[in-house]
Tab-separated table of C-alpha atoms in Angstrom:
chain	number	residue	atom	x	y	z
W	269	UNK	CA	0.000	0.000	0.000
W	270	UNK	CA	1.586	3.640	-0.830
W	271	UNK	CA	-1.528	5.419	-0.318
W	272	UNK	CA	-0.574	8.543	1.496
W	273	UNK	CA	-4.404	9.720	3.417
W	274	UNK	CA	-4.895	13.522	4.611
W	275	UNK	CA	-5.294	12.802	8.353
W	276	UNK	CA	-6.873	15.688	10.069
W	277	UNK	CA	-6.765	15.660	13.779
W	278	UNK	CA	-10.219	16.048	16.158
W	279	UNK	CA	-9.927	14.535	19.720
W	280	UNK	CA	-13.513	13.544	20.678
W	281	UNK	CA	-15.124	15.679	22.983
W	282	UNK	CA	-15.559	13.034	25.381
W	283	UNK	CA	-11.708	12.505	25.575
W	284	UNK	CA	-11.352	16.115	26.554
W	285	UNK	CA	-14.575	15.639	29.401
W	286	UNK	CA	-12.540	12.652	31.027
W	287	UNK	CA	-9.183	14.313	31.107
W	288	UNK	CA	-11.034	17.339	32.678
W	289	UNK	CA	-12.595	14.790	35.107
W	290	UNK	CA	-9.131	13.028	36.335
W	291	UNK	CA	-7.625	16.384	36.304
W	292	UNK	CA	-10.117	17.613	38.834
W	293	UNK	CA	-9.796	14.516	41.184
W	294	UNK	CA	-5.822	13.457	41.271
W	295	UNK	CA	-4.158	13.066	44.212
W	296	UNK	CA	-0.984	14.378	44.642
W	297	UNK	CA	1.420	12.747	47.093
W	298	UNK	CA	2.936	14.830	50.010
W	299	UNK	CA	5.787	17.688	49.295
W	300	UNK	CA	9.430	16.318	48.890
W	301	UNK	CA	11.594	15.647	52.192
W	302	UNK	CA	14.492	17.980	50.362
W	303	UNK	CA	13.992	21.255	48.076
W	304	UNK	CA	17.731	20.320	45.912
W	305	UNK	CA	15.890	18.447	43.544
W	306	UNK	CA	16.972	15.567	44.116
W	307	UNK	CA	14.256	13.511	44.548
W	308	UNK	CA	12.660	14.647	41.156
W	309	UNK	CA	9.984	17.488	40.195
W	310	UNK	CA	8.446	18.820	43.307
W	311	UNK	CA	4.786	19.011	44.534
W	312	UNK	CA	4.331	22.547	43.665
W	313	UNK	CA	5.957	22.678	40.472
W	314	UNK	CA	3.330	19.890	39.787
W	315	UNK	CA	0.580	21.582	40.856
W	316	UNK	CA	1.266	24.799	39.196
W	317	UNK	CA	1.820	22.274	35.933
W	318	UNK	CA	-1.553	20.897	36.418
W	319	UNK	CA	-3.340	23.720	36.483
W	320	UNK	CA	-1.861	25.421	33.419
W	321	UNK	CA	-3.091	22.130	31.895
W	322	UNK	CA	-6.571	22.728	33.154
W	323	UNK	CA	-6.748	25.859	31.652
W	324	UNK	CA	-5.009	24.511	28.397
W	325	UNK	CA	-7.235	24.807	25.319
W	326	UNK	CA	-6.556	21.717	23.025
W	327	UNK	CA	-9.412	22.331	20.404
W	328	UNK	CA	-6.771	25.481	19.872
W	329	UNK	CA	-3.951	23.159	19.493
W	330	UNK	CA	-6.139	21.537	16.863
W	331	UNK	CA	-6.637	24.475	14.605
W	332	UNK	CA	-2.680	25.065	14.959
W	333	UNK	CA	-2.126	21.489	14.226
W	334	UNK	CA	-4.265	20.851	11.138
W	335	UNK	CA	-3.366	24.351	9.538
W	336	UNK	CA	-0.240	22.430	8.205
W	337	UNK	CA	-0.565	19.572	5.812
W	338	UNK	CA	-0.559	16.177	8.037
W	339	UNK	CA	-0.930	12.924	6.213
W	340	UNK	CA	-0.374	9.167	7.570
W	341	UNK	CA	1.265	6.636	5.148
W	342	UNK	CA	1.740	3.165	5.705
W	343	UNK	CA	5.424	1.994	5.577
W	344	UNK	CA	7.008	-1.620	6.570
W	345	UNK	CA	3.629	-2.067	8.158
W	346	UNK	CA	2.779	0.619	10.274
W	347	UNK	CA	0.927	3.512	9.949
W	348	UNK	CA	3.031	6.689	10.234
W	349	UNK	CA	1.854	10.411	10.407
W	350	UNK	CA	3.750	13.225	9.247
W	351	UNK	CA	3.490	16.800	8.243
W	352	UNK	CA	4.909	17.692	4.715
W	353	UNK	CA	4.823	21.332	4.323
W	354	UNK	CA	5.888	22.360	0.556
W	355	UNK	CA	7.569	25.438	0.074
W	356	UNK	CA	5.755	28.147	-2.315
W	357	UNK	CA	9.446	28.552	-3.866
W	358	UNK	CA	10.213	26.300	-7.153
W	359	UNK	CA	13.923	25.100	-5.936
W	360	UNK	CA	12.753	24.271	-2.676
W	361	UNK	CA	16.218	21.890	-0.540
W	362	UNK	CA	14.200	18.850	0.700
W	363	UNK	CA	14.423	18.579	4.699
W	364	UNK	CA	13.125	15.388	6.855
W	365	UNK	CA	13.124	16.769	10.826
W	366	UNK	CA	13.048	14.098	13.239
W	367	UNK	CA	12.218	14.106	17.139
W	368	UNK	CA	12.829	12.300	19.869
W	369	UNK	CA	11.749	12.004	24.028
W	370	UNK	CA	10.208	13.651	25.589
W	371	UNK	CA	9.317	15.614	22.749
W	372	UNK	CA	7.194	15.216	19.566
W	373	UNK	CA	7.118	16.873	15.859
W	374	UNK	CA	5.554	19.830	18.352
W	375	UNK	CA	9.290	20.786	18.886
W	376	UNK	CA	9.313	21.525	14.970
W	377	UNK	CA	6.262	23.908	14.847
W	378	UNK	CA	7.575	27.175	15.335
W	379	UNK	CA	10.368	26.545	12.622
W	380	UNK	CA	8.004	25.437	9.838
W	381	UNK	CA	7.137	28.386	8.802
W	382	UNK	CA	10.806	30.186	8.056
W	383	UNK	CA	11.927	27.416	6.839
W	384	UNK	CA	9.579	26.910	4.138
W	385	UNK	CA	8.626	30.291	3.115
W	386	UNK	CA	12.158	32.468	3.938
W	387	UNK	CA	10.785	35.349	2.202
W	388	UNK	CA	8.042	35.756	3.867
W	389	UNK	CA	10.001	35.780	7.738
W	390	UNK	CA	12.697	37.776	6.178
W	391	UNK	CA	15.196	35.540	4.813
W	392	UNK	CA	15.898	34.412	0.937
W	393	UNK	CA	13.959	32.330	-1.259
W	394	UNK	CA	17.553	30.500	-1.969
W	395	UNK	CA	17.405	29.251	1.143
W	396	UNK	CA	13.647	27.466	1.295
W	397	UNK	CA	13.133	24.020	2.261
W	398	UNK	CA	10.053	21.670	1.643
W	399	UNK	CA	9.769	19.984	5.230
W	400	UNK	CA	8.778	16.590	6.481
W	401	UNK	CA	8.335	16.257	10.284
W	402	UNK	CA	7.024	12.204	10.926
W	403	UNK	CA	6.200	11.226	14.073
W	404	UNK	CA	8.569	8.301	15.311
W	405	UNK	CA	6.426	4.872	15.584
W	406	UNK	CA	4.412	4.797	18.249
W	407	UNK	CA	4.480	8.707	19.218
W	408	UNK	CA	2.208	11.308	18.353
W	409	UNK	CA	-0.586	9.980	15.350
W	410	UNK	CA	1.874	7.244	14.080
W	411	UNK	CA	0.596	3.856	14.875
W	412	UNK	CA	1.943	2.052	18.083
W	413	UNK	CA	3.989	-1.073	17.091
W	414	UNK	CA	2.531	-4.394	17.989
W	415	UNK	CA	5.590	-6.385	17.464
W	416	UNK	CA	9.500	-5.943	18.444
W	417	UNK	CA	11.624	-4.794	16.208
W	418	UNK	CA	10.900	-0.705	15.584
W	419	UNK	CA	14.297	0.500	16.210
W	420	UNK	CA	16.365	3.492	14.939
W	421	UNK	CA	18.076	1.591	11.862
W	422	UNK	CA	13.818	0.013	10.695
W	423	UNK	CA	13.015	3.900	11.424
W	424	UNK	CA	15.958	5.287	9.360
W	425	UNK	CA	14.930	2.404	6.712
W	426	UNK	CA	10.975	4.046	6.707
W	427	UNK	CA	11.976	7.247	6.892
W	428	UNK	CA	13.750	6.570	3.188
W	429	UNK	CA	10.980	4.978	1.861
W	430	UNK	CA	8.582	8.212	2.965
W	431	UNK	CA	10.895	10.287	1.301
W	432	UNK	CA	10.501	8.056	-1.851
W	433	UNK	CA	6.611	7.958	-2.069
W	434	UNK	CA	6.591	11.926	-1.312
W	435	UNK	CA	8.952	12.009	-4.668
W	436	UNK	CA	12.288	13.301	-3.169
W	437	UNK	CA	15.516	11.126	-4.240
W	438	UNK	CA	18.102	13.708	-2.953
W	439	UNK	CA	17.310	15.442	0.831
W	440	UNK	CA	19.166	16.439	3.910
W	441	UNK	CA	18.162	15.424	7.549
W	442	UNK	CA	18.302	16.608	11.388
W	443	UNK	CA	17.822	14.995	14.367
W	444	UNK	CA	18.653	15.524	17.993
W	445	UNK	CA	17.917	13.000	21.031
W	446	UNK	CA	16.543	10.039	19.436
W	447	UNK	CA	16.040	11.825	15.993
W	448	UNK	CA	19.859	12.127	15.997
W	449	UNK	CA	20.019	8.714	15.964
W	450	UNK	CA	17.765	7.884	12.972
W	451	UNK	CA	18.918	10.597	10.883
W	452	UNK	CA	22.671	9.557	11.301
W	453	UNK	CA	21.925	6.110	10.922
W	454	UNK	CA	20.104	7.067	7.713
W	455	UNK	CA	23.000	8.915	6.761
W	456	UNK	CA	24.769	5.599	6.858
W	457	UNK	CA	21.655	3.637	5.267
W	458	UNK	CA	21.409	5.970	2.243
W	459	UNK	CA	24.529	8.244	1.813
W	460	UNK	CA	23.974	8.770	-1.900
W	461	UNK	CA	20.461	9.979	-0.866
W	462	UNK	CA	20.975	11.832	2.271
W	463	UNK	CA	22.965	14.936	0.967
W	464	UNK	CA	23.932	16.975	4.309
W	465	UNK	CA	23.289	15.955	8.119
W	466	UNK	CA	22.786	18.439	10.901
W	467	UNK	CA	22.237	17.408	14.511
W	468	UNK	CA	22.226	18.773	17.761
W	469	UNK	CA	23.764	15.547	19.730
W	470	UNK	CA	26.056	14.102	17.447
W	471	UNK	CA	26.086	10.747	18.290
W	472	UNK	CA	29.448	9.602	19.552
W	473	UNK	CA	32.107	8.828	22.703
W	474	UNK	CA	35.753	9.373	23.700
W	475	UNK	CA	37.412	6.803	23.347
W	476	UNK	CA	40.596	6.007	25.941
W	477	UNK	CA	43.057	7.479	24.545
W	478	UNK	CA	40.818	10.930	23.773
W	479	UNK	CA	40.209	10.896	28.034
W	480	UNK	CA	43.285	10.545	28.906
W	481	UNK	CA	44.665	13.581	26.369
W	482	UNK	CA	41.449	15.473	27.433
W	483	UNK	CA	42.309	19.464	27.006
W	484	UNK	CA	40.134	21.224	30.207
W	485	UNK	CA	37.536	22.072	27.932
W	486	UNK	CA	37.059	18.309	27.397
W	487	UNK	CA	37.541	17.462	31.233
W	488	UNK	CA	34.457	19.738	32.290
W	489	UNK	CA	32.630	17.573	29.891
W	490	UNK	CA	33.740	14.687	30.778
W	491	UNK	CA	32.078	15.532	34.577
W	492	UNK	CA	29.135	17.121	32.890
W	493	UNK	CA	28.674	13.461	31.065
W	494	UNK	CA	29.597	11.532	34.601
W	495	UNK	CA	27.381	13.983	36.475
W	496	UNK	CA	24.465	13.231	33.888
W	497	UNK	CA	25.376	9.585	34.501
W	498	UNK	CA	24.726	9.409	38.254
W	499	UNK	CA	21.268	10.597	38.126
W	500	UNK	CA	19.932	11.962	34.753
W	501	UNK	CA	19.180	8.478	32.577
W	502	UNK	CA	16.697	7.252	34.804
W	503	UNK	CA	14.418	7.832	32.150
W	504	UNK	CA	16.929	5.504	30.301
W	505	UNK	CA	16.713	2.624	32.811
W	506	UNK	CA	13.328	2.483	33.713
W	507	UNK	CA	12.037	3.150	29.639
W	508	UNK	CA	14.678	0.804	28.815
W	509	UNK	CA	13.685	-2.028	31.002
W	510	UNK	CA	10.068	-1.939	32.272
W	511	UNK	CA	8.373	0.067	30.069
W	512	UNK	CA	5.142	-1.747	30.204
W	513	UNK	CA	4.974	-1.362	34.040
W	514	UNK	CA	5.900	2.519	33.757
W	515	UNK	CA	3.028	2.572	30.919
W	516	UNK	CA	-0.235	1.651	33.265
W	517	UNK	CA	0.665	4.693	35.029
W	518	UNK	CA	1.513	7.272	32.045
W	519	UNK	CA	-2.127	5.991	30.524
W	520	UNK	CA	-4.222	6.098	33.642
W	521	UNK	CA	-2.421	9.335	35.194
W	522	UNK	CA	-2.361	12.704	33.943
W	523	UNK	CA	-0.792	13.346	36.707
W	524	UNK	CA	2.086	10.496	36.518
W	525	UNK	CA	2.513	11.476	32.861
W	526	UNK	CA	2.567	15.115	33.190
W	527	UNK	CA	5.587	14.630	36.334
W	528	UNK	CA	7.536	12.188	34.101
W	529	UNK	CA	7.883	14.153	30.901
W	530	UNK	CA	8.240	17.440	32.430
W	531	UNK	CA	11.057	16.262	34.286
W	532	UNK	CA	13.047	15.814	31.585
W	533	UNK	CA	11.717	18.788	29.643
W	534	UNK	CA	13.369	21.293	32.392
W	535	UNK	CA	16.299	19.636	33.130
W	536	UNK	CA	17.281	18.701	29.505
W	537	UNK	CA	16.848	22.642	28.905
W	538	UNK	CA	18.731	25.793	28.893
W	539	UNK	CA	16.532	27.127	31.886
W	540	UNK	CA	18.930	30.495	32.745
W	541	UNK	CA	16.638	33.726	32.596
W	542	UNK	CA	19.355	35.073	30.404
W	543	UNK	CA	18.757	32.565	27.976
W	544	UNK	CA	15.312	32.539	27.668
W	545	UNK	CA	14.268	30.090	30.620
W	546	UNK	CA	13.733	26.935	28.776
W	547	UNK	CA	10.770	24.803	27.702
W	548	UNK	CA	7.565	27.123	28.657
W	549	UNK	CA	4.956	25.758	30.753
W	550	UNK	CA	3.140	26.176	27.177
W	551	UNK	CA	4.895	24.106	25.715
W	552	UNK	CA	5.210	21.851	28.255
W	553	UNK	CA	1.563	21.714	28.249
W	554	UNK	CA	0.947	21.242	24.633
W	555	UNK	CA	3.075	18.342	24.382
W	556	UNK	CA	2.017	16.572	27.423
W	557	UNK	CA	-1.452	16.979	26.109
W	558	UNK	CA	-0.606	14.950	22.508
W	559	UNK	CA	0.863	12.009	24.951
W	560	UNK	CA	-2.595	12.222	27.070
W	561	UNK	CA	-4.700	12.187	24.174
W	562	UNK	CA	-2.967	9.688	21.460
W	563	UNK	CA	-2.013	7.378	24.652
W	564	UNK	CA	1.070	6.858	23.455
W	565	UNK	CA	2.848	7.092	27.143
W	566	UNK	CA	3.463	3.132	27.041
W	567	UNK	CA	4.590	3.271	23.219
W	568	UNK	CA	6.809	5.884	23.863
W	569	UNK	CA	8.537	4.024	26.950
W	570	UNK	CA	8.744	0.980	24.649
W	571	UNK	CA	10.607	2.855	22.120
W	572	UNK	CA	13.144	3.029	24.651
W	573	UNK	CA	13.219	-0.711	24.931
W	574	UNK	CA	13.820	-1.112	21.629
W	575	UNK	CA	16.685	1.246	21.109
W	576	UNK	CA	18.674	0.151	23.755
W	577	UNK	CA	19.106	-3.191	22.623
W	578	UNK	CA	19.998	-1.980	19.367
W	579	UNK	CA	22.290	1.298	20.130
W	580	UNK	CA	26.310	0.769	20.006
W	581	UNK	CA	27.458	0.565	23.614
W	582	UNK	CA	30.586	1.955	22.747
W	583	UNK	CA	33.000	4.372	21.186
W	584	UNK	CA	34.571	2.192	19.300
W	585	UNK	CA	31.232	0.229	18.486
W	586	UNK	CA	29.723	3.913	17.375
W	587	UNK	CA	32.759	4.516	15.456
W	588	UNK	CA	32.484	1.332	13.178
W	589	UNK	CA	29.310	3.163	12.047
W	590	UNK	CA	30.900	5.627	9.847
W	591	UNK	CA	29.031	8.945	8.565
W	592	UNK	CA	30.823	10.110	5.483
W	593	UNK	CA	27.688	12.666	4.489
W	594	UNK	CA	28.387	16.314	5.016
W	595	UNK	CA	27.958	16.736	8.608
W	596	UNK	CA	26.937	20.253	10.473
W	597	UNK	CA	26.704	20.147	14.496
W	598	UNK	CA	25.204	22.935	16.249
W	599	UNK	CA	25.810	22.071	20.326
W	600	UNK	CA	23.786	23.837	23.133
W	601	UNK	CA	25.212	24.229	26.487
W	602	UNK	CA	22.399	22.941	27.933
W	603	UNK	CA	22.894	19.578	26.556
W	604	UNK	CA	23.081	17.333	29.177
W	605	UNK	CA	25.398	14.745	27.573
W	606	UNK	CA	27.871	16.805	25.450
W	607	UNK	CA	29.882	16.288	22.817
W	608	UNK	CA	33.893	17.509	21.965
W	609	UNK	CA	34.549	18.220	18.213
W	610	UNK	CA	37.346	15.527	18.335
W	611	UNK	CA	35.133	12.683	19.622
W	612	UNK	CA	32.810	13.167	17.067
W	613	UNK	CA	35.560	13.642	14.029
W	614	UNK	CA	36.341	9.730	14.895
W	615	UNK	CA	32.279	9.284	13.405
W	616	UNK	CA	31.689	11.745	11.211
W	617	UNK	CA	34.188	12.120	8.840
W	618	UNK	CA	33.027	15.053	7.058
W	619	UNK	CA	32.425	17.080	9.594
W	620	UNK	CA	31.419	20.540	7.723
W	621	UNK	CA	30.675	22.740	10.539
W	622	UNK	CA	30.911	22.624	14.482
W	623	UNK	CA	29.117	25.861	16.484
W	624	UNK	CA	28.806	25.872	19.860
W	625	UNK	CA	25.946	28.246	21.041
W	626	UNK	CA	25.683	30.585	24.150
W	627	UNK	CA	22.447	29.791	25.270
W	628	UNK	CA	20.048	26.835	24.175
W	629	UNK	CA	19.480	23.405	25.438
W	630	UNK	CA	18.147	20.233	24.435
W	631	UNK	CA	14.964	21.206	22.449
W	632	UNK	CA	16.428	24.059	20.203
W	633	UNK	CA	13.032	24.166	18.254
W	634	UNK	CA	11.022	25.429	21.360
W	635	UNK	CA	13.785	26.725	22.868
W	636	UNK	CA	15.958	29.003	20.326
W	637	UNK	CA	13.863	28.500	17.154
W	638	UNK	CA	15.650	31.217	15.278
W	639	UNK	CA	18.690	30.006	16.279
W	640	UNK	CA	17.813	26.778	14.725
W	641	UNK	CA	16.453	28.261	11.852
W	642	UNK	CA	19.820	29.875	11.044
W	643	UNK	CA	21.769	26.807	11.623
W	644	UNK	CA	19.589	24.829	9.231
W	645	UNK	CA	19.762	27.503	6.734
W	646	UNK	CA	23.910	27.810	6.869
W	647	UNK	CA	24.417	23.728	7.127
W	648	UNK	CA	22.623	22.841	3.792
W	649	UNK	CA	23.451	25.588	1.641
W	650	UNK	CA	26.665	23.769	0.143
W	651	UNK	CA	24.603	20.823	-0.348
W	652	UNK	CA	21.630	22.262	-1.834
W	653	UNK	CA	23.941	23.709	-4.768
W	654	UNK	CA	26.069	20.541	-5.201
């Protein structure tokens, strides 16, 4: 089947009267023992959460939503949604955008627009894109998988064959979190096909001998990275190995679901007041409402399950899985898990560009769109003209 269906979005109304309902009766636990943090988001911070929630209007979220093109293919299977989003400008640079956890193609929204019509958000029509944004399997409107097996490399593999049906031989990808993985392992799926990468967490390690030559910049993120390690991939383990037990709760819980994903969305993010102060509570909001109301908390814990039994464990195992595409990295320093220039040069190994911003963290597209934008723009200008 290559069928590719408009698929508008309308939540019943009876979704939104239950999640109204359970909002008004959950029960919170009592307030943390310490106020460090330490023993995850905090009672208030929850409650202030919730109640932006209450007030959030989806039915707005809607309009927003299905005022860009969204469509749902079938590919090895399984039903994926997407927006496509064709530029009004004839030599239009083909761009697939992928996300990852705990975000959605909601991180992309804002950036839609300047990419795909420059001129008309002040930039040049030489530099328009025609944009696909799919939702990985089992997130968002794509359909949950109900068998083992939808990794990064059968995502990478789909993700190709959506860029065939929608006509495009020749494109350039970006990723960051788990859409850095897909996109660089498409890189290395379909290099004659994929003409430029850009991330925002390349995808690669020191390896022994780069730790013990580490310059200071290198050694402060080294302890960022063993810092992250003691505490931050929780999300990680408990994804990675019980996702099915973690899911009752993220499906029966606004609550649950609202504490675990905006957990990660502040501390993943660049939440200074100089730069900007992270994910909003907006934002926050938005996307915890398209987990509530396309269920997909379970299916999105799975994913987890799935890509750590397939990701390299190591440097030297990343490393066998070359990138020779045209590589741009833009790094934000509020990453969580960084990346030195010389680590990655052991992967990519056409590393075109390297920027390391002031300000931004790990959701650039909510965080510092235009930023983005302007990275995207510079990275695929050599390749759109090649």
């Amino acid at each position: 089947m290559t069928e590719i269906d408009p698929f508008p979005v309308s939540i019943p109304e009876h979704d939104l009267t239950d999640l109204r309902e359970r909002l008004d009766r959950v029960r919170l636990p009592e307030p943390e023992t310490v106020q460090d943090g330490t023993q995850g988001i905090g009672v208030h911070r929850l409650e202030n959460l919730l109640e932006a929630w209450r007030k959030h209007d989806w039915r707005s979220l809607e309009q927003r939503w299905n005022a860009l093109p969204h469509f749902r293919t079938r590919l090895d299977g399984l039903n994926i949604a997407f927006w496509h989003v064709r530029s009004p400008e004839t030599n239009a640079f083909p761009l697939v955008l992928t996300h990852g956890w705990p975000g959605s193609v909601l991180e992309f929204e804002k950036i839609i627009g300047p990419l795909t019509d420059p001129v008309a958000h002040g930039g040049s029509a030489a530099d328009a894109f025609d944009v696909v944004v799919p939702a990985l399997p089992g997130y968002g409107f794509s359909e949950r998988p109900q068998e083992p097996g939808w990794n990064p490399a059968r995502t990478a593999q789909a993700w190709a064959d959506l860029m065939t049906r929608l006509g495009y031989e020749r494109f350039g990808a970006h990723g960051g979190d788990w859409g850095a993985f897909v996109s660089t392992e498409l890189a290395c799926l379909a290099p004659e096909r994929v003409a430029a990468l850009h991330l925002t967490m390349p995808i690669a390690s020191p390896l022994p001998e780069d730790i013990a030559a580490a310059d200071d910049a290198e050694q402060a993120m080294l302890a960022k990275r063993d810092r992250f390690m003691m505490t931050g991939p929780t999300h990680v383990i408990v994804q990675g190995m019980l996702p099915q037990t973690l899911g009752y709760s993220l499906l029966d819980s606004p609550a649950g679901l609202a504490a675990w994903l905006s957990e990660a969305l502040v501390a993943f993010s660049d939440t200074r007041p100089e730069a900007g102060g992270g994910v909003s509570v907006e934002q926050q909001v938005d996307d915890i409402a398209l987990y509530w109301f396309t269920g997909t908390g379970a299916s999105t814990a799975r994913w987890y399950w799935e890509a750590v039994r397939w990701t390299p464990r190591s440097a030297e195992a990343q490393n066998a899985r070359t990138v020779t595409v045209p590589t741009a990295c833009t790094l934000f320093p509020g990453e969580p898990f960084p990346v030195a220039k010389r680590w990655a040069e052991h992967r990519y190994h056409n590393l075109i560009s390297w920027n390391e911003m002031e300000y931004g963290g790990h959701f650039p597209g909510w965080e510092k769109p235009d930023v983005l934008v302007s990275e995207l723009r510079n990275a695929f200008r050599q390749a759109r003209n090649s």
